[in-house]
mmCIF file of C-alpha atoms and ligand atoms in Angstrom:
data_model
loop_
_atom_site.group_PDB
_atom_site.id
_atom_site.type_symbol
_atom_site.label_atom_id
_atom_site.label_comp_id
_atom_site.label_asym_id
_atom_site.label_seq_id
_atom_site.Cartn_x
_atom_site.Cartn_y
_atom_site.Cartn_z
ATOM 1 C CA MET A 9 2.409 40.989 -33.663
ATOM 2 C CA ILE A 10 1.001 44.078 -31.980
ATOM 3 C CA VAL A 11 3.052 45.961 -29.398
ATOM 4 C CA GLN A 12 0.873 44.999 -26.433
ATOM 5 C CA ASP A 13 1.233 41.273 -27.262
ATOM 6 C CA PHE A 14 4.996 41.688 -27.663
ATOM 7 C CA LEU A 15 5.270 43.405 -24.258
ATOM 8 C CA LYS A 16 3.107 40.724 -22.614
ATOM 9 C CA LEU A 17 5.157 37.883 -24.094
ATOM 10 C CA LYS A 18 8.482 39.396 -23.018
ATOM 11 C CA SER A 19 7.058 40.345 -19.614
ATOM 12 C CA ASP A 20 5.887 36.774 -18.935
ATOM 13 C CA LYS A 21 9.317 35.369 -19.839
ATOM 14 C CA THR A 22 11.095 37.922 -17.675
ATOM 15 C CA VAL A 23 8.833 37.430 -14.659
ATOM 16 C CA ALA A 24 9.306 33.636 -14.771
ATOM 17 C CA ALA A 25 13.103 34.058 -14.988
ATOM 18 C CA LEU A 26 13.121 36.637 -12.173
ATOM 19 C CA ARG A 27 11.256 34.166 -9.935
ATOM 20 C CA ASP A 28 13.889 31.515 -10.684
ATOM 21 C CA HIS A 29 16.716 33.915 -9.787
ATOM 22 C CA LEU A 30 15.071 34.899 -6.495
ATOM 23 C CA ASN A 31 14.505 31.247 -5.628
ATOM 24 C CA ASP A 32 18.237 30.625 -6.101
ATOM 25 C CA TRP A 33 19.027 32.816 -3.081
ATOM 26 C CA LYS A 34 17.996 30.289 -0.465
ATOM 27 C CA ALA A 35 19.547 32.037 2.548
ATOM 28 C CA ALA A 36 17.788 35.362 1.890
ATOM 29 C CA PRO A 37 16.117 36.872 4.994
ATOM 30 C CA ASP A 38 12.348 36.359 4.551
ATOM 31 C CA THR A 39 11.125 39.932 4.965
ATOM 32 C CA LEU A 40 13.846 41.417 2.773
ATOM 33 C CA ARG A 41 13.022 38.908 0.031
ATOM 34 C CA GLU A 42 9.306 39.711 0.481
ATOM 35 C CA ALA A 43 9.963 43.461 0.114
ATOM 36 C CA MET A 44 11.982 42.874 -3.086
ATOM 37 C CA GLU A 45 9.271 40.606 -4.496
ATOM 38 C CA TYR A 46 6.551 43.085 -3.489
ATOM 39 C CA SER A 47 8.015 45.728 -5.797
ATOM 40 C CA LEU A 48 9.444 43.460 -8.480
ATOM 41 C CA PHE A 49 6.159 41.629 -9.067
ATOM 42 C CA ALA A 50 3.833 44.619 -8.630
ATOM 43 C CA GLY A 51 3.238 44.826 -12.392
ATOM 44 C CA GLY A 52 4.700 47.476 -14.637
ATOM 45 C CA LYS A 53 5.175 47.486 -18.374
ATOM 46 C CA ARG A 54 8.532 45.636 -18.333
ATOM 47 C CA LEU A 55 9.705 47.928 -21.118
ATOM 48 C CA ARG A 56 13.434 47.584 -20.424
ATOM 49 C CA PRO A 57 13.519 43.753 -20.492
ATOM 50 C CA ALA A 58 11.361 43.829 -23.628
ATOM 51 C CA LEU A 59 14.005 46.050 -25.259
ATOM 52 C CA VAL A 60 16.837 43.681 -24.286
ATOM 53 C CA LEU A 61 14.946 40.627 -25.534
ATOM 54 C CA GLY A 62 13.512 42.346 -28.618
ATOM 55 C CA ALA A 63 16.914 43.600 -29.794
ATOM 56 C CA ALA A 64 18.561 40.188 -29.339
ATOM 57 C CA GLU A 65 15.691 38.467 -31.122
ATOM 58 C CA MET A 66 15.619 40.929 -34.019
ATOM 59 C CA LEU A 67 19.327 40.305 -34.654
ATOM 60 C CA SER A 68 19.693 36.589 -33.995
ATOM 61 C CA GLY A 69 16.165 35.161 -34.103
ATOM 62 C CA ASP A 70 16.507 34.009 -30.486
ATOM 63 C CA ASP A 71 16.171 35.852 -27.166
ATOM 64 C CA SER A 72 17.007 33.069 -24.691
ATOM 65 C CA GLN A 73 20.660 34.145 -24.329
ATOM 66 C CA ALA A 74 19.434 37.616 -23.341
ATOM 67 C CA LEU A 75 17.111 36.589 -20.516
ATOM 68 C CA PRO A 76 19.595 37.176 -17.629
ATOM 69 C CA ALA A 77 20.355 40.675 -18.984
ATOM 70 C CA ALA A 78 16.625 41.392 -19.308
ATOM 71 C CA CYS A 79 16.134 40.420 -15.635
ATOM 72 C CA ALA A 80 19.107 42.515 -14.541
ATOM 73 C CA PHE A 81 17.747 45.666 -16.232
ATOM 74 C CA GLU A 82 14.323 45.178 -14.619
ATOM 75 C CA MET A 83 15.970 44.665 -11.200
ATOM 76 C CA ILE A 84 17.871 47.953 -11.570
ATOM 77 C CA HIS A 85 14.702 49.725 -12.740
ATOM 78 C CA THR A 86 12.719 48.406 -9.757
ATOM 79 C CA TYR A 87 15.471 49.438 -7.334
ATOM 80 C CA SER A 88 15.322 52.954 -8.788
ATOM 81 C CA LEU A 89 11.555 53.140 -8.285
ATOM 82 C CA ILE A 90 11.808 51.936 -4.657
ATOM 83 C CA HIS A 91 14.499 54.501 -3.831
ATOM 84 C CA ASP A 92 12.805 57.271 -5.826
ATOM 85 C CA ASP A 93 9.635 56.856 -3.710
ATOM 86 C CA LEU A 94 11.491 57.267 -0.393
ATOM 87 C CA PRO A 95 10.799 60.418 1.662
ATOM 88 C CA ALA A 96 14.387 61.613 1.082
ATOM 89 C CA MET A 97 13.767 61.591 -2.679
ATOM 90 C CA ASP A 98 10.337 62.015 -4.341
ATOM 91 C CA ASN A 99 8.315 60.935 -1.291
ATOM 92 C CA ASP A 100 5.553 59.050 -3.115
ATOM 93 C CA ASP A 101 3.059 56.794 -1.325
ATOM 94 C CA MET A 102 1.826 54.903 -4.391
ATOM 95 C CA ARG A 103 3.655 52.986 -7.124
ATOM 96 C CA ARG A 104 2.335 50.585 -9.761
ATOM 97 C CA GLY A 105 -1.140 50.908 -8.200
ATOM 98 C CA LYS A 106 0.000 49.760 -4.767
ATOM 99 C CA LEU A 107 1.456 51.359 -1.658
ATOM 100 C CA SER A 108 5.160 52.153 -2.153
ATOM 101 C CA CYS A 109 7.645 49.669 -0.736
ATOM 102 C CA HIS A 110 8.591 51.870 2.250
ATOM 103 C CA LYS A 111 4.901 52.410 3.135
ATOM 104 C CA VAL A 112 4.517 48.651 3.617
ATOM 105 C CA TYR A 113 7.948 47.582 4.901
ATOM 106 C CA GLY A 114 9.397 50.770 6.404
ATOM 107 C CA GLU A 115 12.177 52.968 5.118
ATOM 108 C CA ALA A 116 15.152 50.873 6.252
ATOM 109 C CA THR A 117 13.835 47.674 4.645
ATOM 110 C CA ALA A 118 12.846 49.515 1.443
ATOM 111 C CA LEU A 119 16.323 51.034 1.243
ATOM 112 C CA LEU A 120 17.863 47.577 1.625
ATOM 113 C CA ALA A 121 15.417 45.988 -0.842
ATOM 114 C CA GLY A 122 16.596 48.555 -3.411
ATOM 115 C CA ASP A 123 20.268 48.048 -2.494
ATOM 116 C CA THR A 124 19.863 44.280 -2.792
ATOM 117 C CA LEU A 125 18.143 44.468 -6.189
ATOM 118 C CA LEU A 126 20.895 46.787 -7.413
ATOM 119 C CA THR A 127 23.654 44.502 -6.189
ATOM 120 C CA MET A 128 22.141 41.186 -7.241
ATOM 121 C CA ALA A 129 21.385 42.611 -10.693
ATOM 122 C CA PHE A 130 25.114 42.378 -11.383
ATOM 123 C CA GLU A 131 25.237 38.698 -10.399
ATOM 124 C CA VAL A 132 22.340 38.066 -12.770
ATOM 125 C CA ALA A 133 23.861 40.177 -15.580
ATOM 126 C CA ALA A 134 27.122 38.241 -15.235
ATOM 127 C CA LYS A 135 25.195 35.094 -16.218
ATOM 128 C CA SER A 136 25.064 36.461 -19.775
ATOM 129 C CA ASN A 137 28.780 35.599 -19.960
ATOM 130 C CA ASP A 138 29.384 38.885 -21.762
ATOM 131 C CA ILE A 139 31.390 41.502 -19.889
ATOM 132 C CA ARG A 140 30.069 44.210 -22.249
ATOM 133 C CA VAL A 141 26.581 43.680 -20.780
ATOM 134 C CA VAL A 142 27.858 44.061 -17.209
ATOM 135 C CA CYS A 143 29.685 47.292 -18.160
ATOM 136 C CA GLU A 144 26.625 48.575 -20.008
ATOM 137 C CA LEU A 145 24.447 47.999 -16.926
ATOM 138 C CA ALA A 146 26.931 49.814 -14.680
ATOM 139 C CA ARG A 147 27.273 52.771 -17.033
ATOM 140 C CA ALA A 148 23.515 53.088 -17.537
ATOM 141 C CA ALA A 149 22.768 53.004 -13.805
ATOM 142 C CA GLY A 150 25.787 55.006 -12.641
ATOM 143 C CA ILE A 151 27.082 58.526 -12.345
ATOM 144 C CA GLU A 152 26.780 59.421 -16.034
ATOM 145 C CA GLY A 153 23.430 57.632 -16.185
ATOM 146 C CA MET A 154 20.458 57.106 -13.898
ATOM 147 C CA ALA A 155 22.010 57.925 -10.491
ATOM 148 C CA GLY A 156 23.747 61.044 -11.833
ATOM 149 C CA GLY A 157 20.529 62.140 -13.559
ATOM 150 C CA GLN A 158 18.486 61.588 -10.412
ATOM 151 C CA TYR A 159 20.970 63.737 -8.479
ATOM 152 C CA LEU A 160 20.686 66.576 -11.003
ATOM 153 C CA ASP A 161 16.893 66.240 -11.056
ATOM 154 C CA LEU A 162 16.519 66.362 -7.261
ATOM 155 C CA ASN A 163 18.792 69.376 -7.103
ATOM 156 C CA SER A 164 16.902 71.244 -9.817
ATOM 157 C CA ASP A 165 13.483 71.255 -8.072
ATOM 158 C CA GLY A 166 12.158 74.780 -7.891
ATOM 159 C CA HIS A 167 14.884 76.107 -10.214
ATOM 160 C CA THR A 168 14.239 77.142 -13.767
ATOM 161 C CA LEU A 169 16.005 74.867 -16.235
ATOM 162 C CA ASP A 170 16.445 75.559 -19.916
ATOM 163 C CA LEU A 171 15.534 72.925 -22.495
ATOM 164 C CA LYS A 172 19.156 71.796 -22.917
ATOM 165 C CA ASN A 173 19.580 70.994 -19.210
ATOM 166 C CA LEU A 174 16.162 69.382 -19.008
ATOM 167 C CA GLN A 175 17.097 67.119 -21.932
ATOM 168 C CA LEU A 176 20.381 66.223 -20.244
ATOM 169 C CA ILE A 177 18.596 65.225 -17.026
ATOM 170 C CA HIS A 178 16.044 63.184 -18.987
ATOM 171 C CA ALA A 179 18.778 61.470 -21.013
ATOM 172 C CA MET A 180 20.702 60.493 -17.884
ATOM 173 C CA LYS A 181 17.835 59.654 -15.522
ATOM 174 C CA THR A 182 15.553 57.763 -17.908
ATOM 175 C CA GLY A 183 17.249 57.472 -21.300
ATOM 176 C CA ALA A 184 20.460 55.786 -20.190
ATOM 177 C CA LEU A 185 18.759 52.643 -18.873
ATOM 178 C CA ILE A 186 16.541 52.353 -21.943
ATOM 179 C CA GLN A 187 19.549 52.813 -24.231
ATOM 180 C CA GLY A 188 21.667 50.404 -22.174
ATOM 181 C CA ALA A 189 18.928 47.757 -22.409
ATOM 182 C CA LEU A 190 18.930 48.014 -26.212
ATOM 183 C CA ARG A 191 22.720 47.997 -26.458
ATOM 184 C CA SER A 192 22.913 44.919 -24.219
ATOM 185 C CA GLY A 193 20.383 43.095 -26.388
ATOM 186 C CA ALA A 194 22.418 44.187 -29.415
ATOM 187 C CA PHE A 195 25.653 42.737 -27.986
ATOM 188 C CA LEU A 196 23.936 39.460 -27.144
ATOM 189 C CA GLY A 197 22.329 39.253 -30.589
ATOM 190 C CA GLY A 198 25.753 39.664 -32.252
ATOM 191 C CA ALA A 199 25.194 43.168 -33.658
ATOM 192 C CA SER A 200 27.577 44.660 -36.215
ATOM 193 C CA GLU A 201 28.992 48.163 -35.503
ATOM 194 C CA GLU A 202 26.356 49.664 -37.783
ATOM 195 C CA GLN A 203 23.519 47.790 -36.060
ATOM 196 C CA LEU A 204 24.841 48.746 -32.611
ATOM 197 C CA PHE A 205 24.980 52.402 -33.642
ATOM 198 C CA ALA A 206 21.430 52.263 -35.032
ATOM 199 C CA LEU A 207 20.031 50.728 -31.828
ATOM 200 C CA THR A 208 21.964 53.268 -29.726
ATOM 201 C CA GLU A 209 20.357 56.111 -31.715
ATOM 202 C CA TYR A 210 16.940 54.458 -31.467
ATOM 203 C CA GLY A 211 17.436 54.180 -27.695
ATOM 204 C CA LYS A 212 18.391 57.838 -27.395
ATOM 205 C CA TYR A 213 15.192 58.973 -29.085
ATOM 206 C CA ILE A 214 12.732 56.526 -27.519
ATOM 207 C CA GLY A 215 14.251 57.404 -24.133
ATOM 208 C CA LEU A 216 13.486 61.064 -24.771
ATOM 209 C CA ALA A 217 10.013 60.297 -26.146
ATOM 210 C CA PHE A 218 9.321 58.084 -23.122
ATOM 211 C CA GLN A 219 10.258 60.784 -20.626
ATOM 212 C CA ILE A 220 8.290 63.544 -22.404
ATOM 213 C CA ALA A 221 5.274 61.192 -22.480
ATOM 214 C CA ASP A 222 5.800 60.524 -18.758
ATOM 215 C CA ASP A 223 5.812 64.289 -18.081
ATOM 216 C CA ILE A 224 2.611 64.698 -20.126
ATOM 217 C CA LEU A 225 0.879 61.801 -18.334
ATOM 218 C CA ASN A 226 1.741 63.451 -15.026
ATOM 219 C CA VAL A 227 -0.443 66.370 -16.162
ATOM 220 C CA VAL A 228 -3.282 64.756 -18.121
ATOM 221 C CA GLY A 229 -3.040 61.031 -17.273
ATOM 222 C CA ASP A 230 -5.538 58.906 -15.362
ATOM 223 C CA ALA A 231 -4.338 58.127 -11.814
ATOM 224 C CA GLN A 232 -6.086 54.730 -11.860
ATOM 225 C CA GLU A 233 -4.374 53.639 -15.070
ATOM 226 C CA LEU A 234 -0.997 55.066 -14.043
ATOM 227 C CA GLY A 235 -1.098 53.482 -10.591
ATOM 228 C CA LYS A 236 0.148 56.725 -9.032
ATOM 229 C CA PRO A 237 -1.283 60.211 -8.495
ATOM 230 C CA VAL A 238 -1.173 62.783 -11.297
ATOM 231 C CA GLY A 239 -0.154 66.416 -10.822
ATOM 232 C CA SER A 240 2.741 65.562 -8.513
ATOM 233 C CA ASP A 241 5.344 67.265 -10.755
ATOM 234 C CA ALA A 242 3.498 70.601 -10.666
ATOM 235 C CA GLY A 243 3.012 70.229 -6.891
ATOM 236 C CA LYS A 244 6.781 69.892 -6.460
ATOM 237 C CA ALA A 245 7.497 72.736 -8.939
ATOM 238 C CA LYS A 246 9.392 70.209 -11.104
ATOM 239 C CA MET A 247 10.692 71.428 -14.435
ATOM 240 C CA THR A 248 9.133 69.261 -17.138
ATOM 241 C CA TYR A 249 8.411 69.497 -20.875
ATOM 242 C CA PRO A 250 4.783 70.650 -20.370
ATOM 243 C CA ALA A 251 5.887 73.160 -17.695
ATOM 244 C CA LEU A 252 8.593 74.566 -19.961
ATOM 245 C CA LEU A 253 6.888 74.424 -23.376
ATOM 246 C CA GLY A 254 3.159 73.890 -22.761
ATOM 247 C CA LEU A 255 1.223 70.680 -23.470
ATOM 248 C CA GLY A 256 0.832 71.125 -27.234
ATOM 249 C CA GLU A 257 4.526 71.719 -27.865
ATOM 250 C CA ALA A 258 5.481 68.915 -25.451
ATOM 251 C CA ARG A 259 3.283 66.518 -27.454
ATOM 252 C CA ARG A 260 4.915 67.679 -30.693
ATOM 253 C CA CYS A 261 8.413 67.111 -29.230
ATOM 254 C CA ALA A 262 7.436 63.597 -28.078
ATOM 255 C CA GLN A 263 6.193 62.666 -31.560
ATOM 256 C CA GLU A 264 9.280 64.226 -33.165
ATOM 257 C CA ALA A 265 11.528 62.096 -30.923
ATOM 258 C CA ALA A 266 9.498 58.968 -31.814
ATOM 259 C CA ASP A 267 9.882 59.781 -35.515
ATOM 260 C CA LYS A 268 13.660 60.191 -35.156
ATOM 261 C CA ALA A 269 13.737 56.846 -33.316
ATOM 262 C CA LYS A 270 11.910 55.191 -36.207
ATOM 263 C CA ASN A 271 14.287 56.750 -38.762
ATOM 264 C CA ALA A 272 17.244 55.275 -36.885
ATOM 265 C CA LEU A 273 15.835 51.793 -37.591
ATOM 266 C CA SER A 274 16.132 52.064 -41.379
ATOM 267 C CA VAL A 275 19.193 49.740 -41.507
ATOM 268 C CA PHE A 276 17.016 46.860 -40.272
ATOM 269 C CA GLY A 277 14.280 47.184 -42.919
ATOM 270 C CA ALA A 278 11.105 45.202 -42.219
ATOM 271 C CA GLN A 279 12.812 43.329 -39.346
ATOM 272 C CA ALA A 280 12.322 46.423 -37.191
ATOM 273 C CA ALA A 281 8.536 46.745 -37.659
ATOM 274 C CA LEU A 282 7.883 45.943 -34.000
ATOM 275 C CA PHE A 283 10.428 48.427 -32.643
ATOM 276 C CA SER A 284 8.996 51.022 -35.010
ATOM 277 C CA ALA A 285 5.487 50.432 -33.625
ATOM 278 C CA LEU A 286 6.935 50.499 -30.100
ATOM 279 C CA ALA A 287 8.222 54.056 -30.669
ATOM 280 C CA ASP A 288 4.665 55.176 -31.478
ATOM 281 C CA TYR A 289 3.254 53.223 -28.526
ATOM 282 C CA ILE A 290 5.655 55.019 -26.179
ATOM 283 C CA VAL A 291 4.148 58.407 -27.021
ATOM 284 C CA THR A 292 0.509 57.289 -27.180
ATOM 285 C CA ARG A 293 0.474 55.051 -24.092
ATOM 286 C CA SER A 294 -1.896 55.852 -21.233
ATOM 287 C CA SER A 295 0.117 54.168 -18.454
HETATM 288 C C1 LIG B 330 16.991 56.310 -7.156
HETATM 289 C C2 LIG B 330 19.173 56.180 -8.431
HETATM 290 C C3 LIG B 330 17.729 56.438 -8.401
HETATM 291 C C4 LIG B 330 17.136 56.781 -9.561
HETATM 292 C C5 LIG B 330 15.719 57.003 -9.735
HETATM 293 C C6 LIG B 330 14.097 56.249 -12.741
HETATM 294 C C7 LIG B 330 14.154 57.155 -11.574
HETATM 295 C C8 LIG B 330 15.491 57.547 -11.101
HETATM 296 C C9 LIG B 330 13.073 57.557 -10.920
HETATM 297 C C10 LIG B 330 11.709 57.154 -11.257
HETATM 298 C C11 LIG B 330 10.814 58.333 -11.237
HETATM 299 C C12 LIG B 330 10.259 58.638 -12.555
HETATM 300 C C13 LIG B 330 8.797 58.900 -12.594
HETATM 301 C C14 LIG B 330 11.034 58.698 -13.613
HETATM 302 C C15 LIG B 330 10.560 59.051 -14.932
HETATM 303 C C16 LIG B 330 10.292 57.959 -15.910
HETATM 304 C C17 LIG B 330 10.183 56.633 -15.351
HETATM 305 C C18 LIG B 330 11.433 55.892 -15.168
HETATM 306 C C19 LIG B 330 8.969 56.145 -15.088
HETATM 307 C C20 LIG B 330 8.723 54.810 -14.576
HETATM 308 O O1 LIG B 330 9.042 53.848 -15.539
HETATM 309 P P1 LIG B 330 7.925 52.930 -16.211
HETATM 310 O O2 LIG B 330 6.773 53.773 -16.701
HETATM 311 O O3 LIG B 330 7.440 52.103 -14.948
HETATM 312 O O4 LIG B 330 8.578 52.042 -17.207
HETATM 313 P P2 LIG B 330 6.791 50.649 -14.871
HETATM 314 O O5 LIG B 330 6.042 50.643 -13.564
HETATM 315 O O6 LIG B 330 5.885 50.445 -16.062
HETATM 316 O O7 LIG B 330 7.939 49.693 -14.863
#
């Protein structure tokens, strides 16, 4: 199966399950639900749920037990995008090719839509009946993960960072959720210690490759394909891989990270062919 087909298959499953979860909350205020659905169903690659489902399937041959965790990771990711676009953070008007949530529903509703997705993600994750998944989600999204990384990133604008600090911010802000998604899929697929370690390493390196590729796309990407304007990082004097190392070296670092990710998969042999191709897709993607 090619990577695009894999992502589409896992995306379709996740979207259907997300709709079921939202329909369960019968007493939800209409406009708040609409704002959550606006961002949740605006498209996107659904990379994090695909990692949860793909890891569980690679290990156990079945991904159905991992569907609640896949939904929970996508809910957290969508909350982060809604909050990141707010004027107090990155102040972006466009996301996934549409107006940002706060541009349509106002700041207070967008803030609450994000808060609600964050909170309800834990109810959904709990449906996996595996406390390790709930802890993994909290750690990935929390102070040593995405929220902590976002704080460091916002407070580094305009300052010169060295490569070590830039990598730390990338690992926390973007890598932690990607790694947590893989580890959750690994738990649900019954991973051995060795398999869990291998998927954790794979997650570390695809997370880095993903963020470097994101930095590069912000310089040379196509706004139409990305669904958001390009050049915004330079406009905000953000420290990124291309800003620090130049485009050529940034591309080399992205490919090096993808190669390390692929090496980490050696314990799985041919079973990991899809995840291996996914590492290459992450650095060559155009959106
Ligand atoms: C608000 C706590 C809080 C955190 C926000 C993830 C994040 C932290 C901000 C998003 C801004 C950004 C551009 C981050 C870099 C990489 C990234 C997460 C890009 C968006 O993820 P994709 O490409 O998005 O997977 P889609 O739309 O495909 O789901």
